[in-house]
Coordinates of N, CA, C and O in Angstrom, one line a residue:
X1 N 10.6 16.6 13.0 CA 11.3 16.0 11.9 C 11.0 14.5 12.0 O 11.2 13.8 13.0
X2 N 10.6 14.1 11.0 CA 10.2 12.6 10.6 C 11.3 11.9 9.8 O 11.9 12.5 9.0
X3 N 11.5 10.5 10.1 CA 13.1 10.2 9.3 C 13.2 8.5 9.2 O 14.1 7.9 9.9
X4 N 12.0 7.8 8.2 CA 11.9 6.7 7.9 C 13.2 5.7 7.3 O 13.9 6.2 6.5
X5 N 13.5 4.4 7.6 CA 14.2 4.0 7.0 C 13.8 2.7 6.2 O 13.6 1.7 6.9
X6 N 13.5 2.6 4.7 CA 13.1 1.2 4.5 C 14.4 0.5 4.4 O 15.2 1.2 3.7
X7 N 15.0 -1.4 5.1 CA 15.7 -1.0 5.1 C 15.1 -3.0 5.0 O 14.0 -3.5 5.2
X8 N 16.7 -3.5 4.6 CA 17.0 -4.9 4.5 C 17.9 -5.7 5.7 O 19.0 -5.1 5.9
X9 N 17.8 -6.6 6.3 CA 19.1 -7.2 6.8 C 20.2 -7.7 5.8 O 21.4 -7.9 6.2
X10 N 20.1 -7.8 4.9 CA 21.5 -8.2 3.9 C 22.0 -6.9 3.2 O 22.8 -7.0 2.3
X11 N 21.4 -5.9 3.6 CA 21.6 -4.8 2.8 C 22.7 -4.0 3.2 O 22.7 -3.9 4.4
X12 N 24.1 -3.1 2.3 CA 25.2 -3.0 2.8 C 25.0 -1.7 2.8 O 25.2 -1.0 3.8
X13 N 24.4 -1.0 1.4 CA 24.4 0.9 1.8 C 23.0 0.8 2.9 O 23.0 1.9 3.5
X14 N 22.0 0.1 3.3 CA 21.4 0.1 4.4 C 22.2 0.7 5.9 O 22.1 1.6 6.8
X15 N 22.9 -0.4 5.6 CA 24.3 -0.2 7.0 C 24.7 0.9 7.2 O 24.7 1.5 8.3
X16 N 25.2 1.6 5.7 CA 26.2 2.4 6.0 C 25.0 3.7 6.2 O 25.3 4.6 7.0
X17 N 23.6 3.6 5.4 CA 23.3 4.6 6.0 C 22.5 4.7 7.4 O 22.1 5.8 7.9
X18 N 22.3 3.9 7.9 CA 21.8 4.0 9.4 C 22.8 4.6 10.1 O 22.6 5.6 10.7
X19 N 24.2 4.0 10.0 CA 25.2 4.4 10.6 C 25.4 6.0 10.1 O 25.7 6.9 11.0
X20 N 25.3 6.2 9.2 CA 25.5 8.0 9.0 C 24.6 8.6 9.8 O 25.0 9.6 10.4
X21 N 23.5 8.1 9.9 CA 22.3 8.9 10.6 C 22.6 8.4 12.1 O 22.3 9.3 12.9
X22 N 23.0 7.4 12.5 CA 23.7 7.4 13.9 C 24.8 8.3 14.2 O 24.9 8.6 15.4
X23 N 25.6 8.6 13.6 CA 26.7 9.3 14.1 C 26.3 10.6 14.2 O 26.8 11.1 15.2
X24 N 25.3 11.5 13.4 CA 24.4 12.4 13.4 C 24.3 12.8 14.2 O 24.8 13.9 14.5
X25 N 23.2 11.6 15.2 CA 22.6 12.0 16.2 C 21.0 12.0 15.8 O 20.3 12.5 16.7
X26 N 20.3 11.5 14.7 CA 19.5 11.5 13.9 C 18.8 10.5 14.4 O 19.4 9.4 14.5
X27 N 17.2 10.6 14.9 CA 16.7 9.5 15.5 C 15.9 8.6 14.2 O 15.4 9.5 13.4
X28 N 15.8 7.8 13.9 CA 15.0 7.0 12.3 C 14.2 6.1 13.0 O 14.4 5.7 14.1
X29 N 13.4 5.8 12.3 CA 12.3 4.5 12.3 C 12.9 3.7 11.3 O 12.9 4.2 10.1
X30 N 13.6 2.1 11.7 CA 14.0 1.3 10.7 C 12.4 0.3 10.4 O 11.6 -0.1 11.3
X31 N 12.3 0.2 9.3 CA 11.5 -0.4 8.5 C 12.3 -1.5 7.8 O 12.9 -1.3 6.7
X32 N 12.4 -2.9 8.5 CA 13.1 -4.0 7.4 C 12.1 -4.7 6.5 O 11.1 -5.4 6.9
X33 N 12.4 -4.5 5.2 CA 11.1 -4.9 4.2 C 11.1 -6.6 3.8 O 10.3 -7.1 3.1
X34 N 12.3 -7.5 4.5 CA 12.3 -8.7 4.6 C 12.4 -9.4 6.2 O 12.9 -10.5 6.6
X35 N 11.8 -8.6 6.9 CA 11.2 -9.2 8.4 C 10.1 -10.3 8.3 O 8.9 -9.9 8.3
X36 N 10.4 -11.5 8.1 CA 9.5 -12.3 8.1 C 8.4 -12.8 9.5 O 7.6 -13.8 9.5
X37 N 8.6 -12.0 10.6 CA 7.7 -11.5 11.9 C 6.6 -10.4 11.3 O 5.6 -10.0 11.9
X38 N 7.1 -9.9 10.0 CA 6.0 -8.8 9.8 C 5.9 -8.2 8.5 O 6.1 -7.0 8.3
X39 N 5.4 -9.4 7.5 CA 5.6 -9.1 6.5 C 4.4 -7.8 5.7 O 4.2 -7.4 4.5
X40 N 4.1 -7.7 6.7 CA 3.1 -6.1 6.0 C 3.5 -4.7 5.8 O 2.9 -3.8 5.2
X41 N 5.0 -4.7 6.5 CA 6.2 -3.5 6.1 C 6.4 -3.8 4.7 O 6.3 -2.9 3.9
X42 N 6.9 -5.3 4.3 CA 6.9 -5.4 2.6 C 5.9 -5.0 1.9 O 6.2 -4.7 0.7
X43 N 4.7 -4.9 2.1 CA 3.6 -4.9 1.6 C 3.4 -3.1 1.6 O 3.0 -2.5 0.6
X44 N 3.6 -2.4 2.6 CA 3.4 -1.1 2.5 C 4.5 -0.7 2.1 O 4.4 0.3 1.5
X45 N 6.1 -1.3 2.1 CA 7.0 -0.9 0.7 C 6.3 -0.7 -0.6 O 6.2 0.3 -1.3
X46 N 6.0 -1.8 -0.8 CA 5.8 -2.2 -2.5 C 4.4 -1.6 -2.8 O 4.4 -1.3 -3.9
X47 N 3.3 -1.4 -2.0 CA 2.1 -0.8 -2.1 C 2.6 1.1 -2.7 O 2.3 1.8 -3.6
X48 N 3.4 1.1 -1.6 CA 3.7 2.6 -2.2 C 4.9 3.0 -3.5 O 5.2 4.1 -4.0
X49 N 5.5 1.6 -3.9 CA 5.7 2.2 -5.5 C 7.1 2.0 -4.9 O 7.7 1.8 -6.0
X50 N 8.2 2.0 -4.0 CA 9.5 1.7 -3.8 C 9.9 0.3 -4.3 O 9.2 -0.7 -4.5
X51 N 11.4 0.4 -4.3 CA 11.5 -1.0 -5.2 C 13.2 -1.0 -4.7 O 13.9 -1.9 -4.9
X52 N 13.4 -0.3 -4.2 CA 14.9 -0.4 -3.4 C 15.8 -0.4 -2.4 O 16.0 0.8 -2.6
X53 N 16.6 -0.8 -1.4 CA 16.3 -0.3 -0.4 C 18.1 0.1 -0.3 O 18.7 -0.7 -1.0
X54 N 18.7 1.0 0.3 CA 17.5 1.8 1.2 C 17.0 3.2 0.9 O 17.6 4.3 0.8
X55 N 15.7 2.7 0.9 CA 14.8 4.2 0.6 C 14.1 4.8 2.2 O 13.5 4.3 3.1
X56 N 14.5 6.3 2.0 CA 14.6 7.0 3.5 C 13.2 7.7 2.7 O 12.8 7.7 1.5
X57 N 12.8 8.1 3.7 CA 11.6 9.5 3.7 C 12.5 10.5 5.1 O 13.2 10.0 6.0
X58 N 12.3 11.5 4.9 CA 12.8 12.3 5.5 C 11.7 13.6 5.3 O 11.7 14.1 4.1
X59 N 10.6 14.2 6.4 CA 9.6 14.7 6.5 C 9.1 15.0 4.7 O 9.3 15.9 3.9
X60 N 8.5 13.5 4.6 CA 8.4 13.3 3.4 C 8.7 13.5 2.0 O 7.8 13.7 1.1
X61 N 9.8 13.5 1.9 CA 10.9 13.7 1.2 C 11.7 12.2 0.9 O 12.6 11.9 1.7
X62 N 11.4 11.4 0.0 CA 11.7 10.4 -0.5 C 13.0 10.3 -1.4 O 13.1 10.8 -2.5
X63 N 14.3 9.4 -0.5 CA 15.8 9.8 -1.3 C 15.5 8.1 -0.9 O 15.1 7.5 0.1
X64 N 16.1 7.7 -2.3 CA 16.7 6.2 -2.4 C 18.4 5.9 -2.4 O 19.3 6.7 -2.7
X65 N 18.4 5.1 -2.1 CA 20.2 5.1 -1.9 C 21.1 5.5 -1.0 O 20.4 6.4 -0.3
X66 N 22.0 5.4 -0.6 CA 22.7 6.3 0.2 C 23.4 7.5 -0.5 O 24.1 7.5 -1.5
X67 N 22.9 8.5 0.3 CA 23.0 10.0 -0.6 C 23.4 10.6 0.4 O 22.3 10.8 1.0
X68 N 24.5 11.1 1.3 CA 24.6 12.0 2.4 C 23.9 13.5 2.0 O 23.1 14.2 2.7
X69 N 24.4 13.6 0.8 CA 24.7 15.2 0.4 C 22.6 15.3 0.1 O 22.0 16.3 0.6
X70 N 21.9 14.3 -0.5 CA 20.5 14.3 -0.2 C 19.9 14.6 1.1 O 18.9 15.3 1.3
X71 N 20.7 13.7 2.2 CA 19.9 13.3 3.7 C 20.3 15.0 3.6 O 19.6 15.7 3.0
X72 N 21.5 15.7 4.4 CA 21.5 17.1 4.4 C 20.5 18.0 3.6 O 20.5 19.2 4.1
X73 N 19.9 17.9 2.8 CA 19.4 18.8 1.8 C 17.8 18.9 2.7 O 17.2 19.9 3.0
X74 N 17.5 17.4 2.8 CA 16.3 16.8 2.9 C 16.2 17.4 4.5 O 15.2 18.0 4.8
X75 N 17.2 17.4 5.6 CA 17.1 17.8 6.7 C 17.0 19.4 6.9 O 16.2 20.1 7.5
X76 N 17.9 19.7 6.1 CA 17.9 21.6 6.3 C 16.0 22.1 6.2 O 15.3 22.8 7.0
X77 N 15.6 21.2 4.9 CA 14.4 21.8 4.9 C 13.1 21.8 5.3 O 12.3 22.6 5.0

């Protein structure tokens, strides 16, 4: 299971959803798309057509927003 997070430091459903996927037990790769140490994560955000954050991939399966009832859907399968 693969389980991307694009994700902001000023961002608040960011928060809440890392924190869902921590309580889980859910391991993610955070992607901050305003890390100015690395700004080529913004660049492969916006290269790939996203525009919001936070946008998860979950074994490629692309949910924007915080969606529990999506992350479940997206993991079962």
């Amino acid at each position: 299971m693969s389980v991307i997070i694009y994700s902001a430091s000023w961002c608040a459903p960011c928060k809440t959803a890392k924190k869902w996927f921590d309580n889980k037990g859910i391991a993610y790769v955070e992607k901050l798309v305003d890390d100015e140490n690395d700004p080529s994560i913004l660049k492969e955000f916006t290269e790939a057509g996203y525009m919001a954050t936070p946008t998860i991939i979950i074994n490629d399966r692309v949910i924007v927003g915080h969606n529990p009832k999506k992350y479940e859907e997206a993991l079962a399968s």
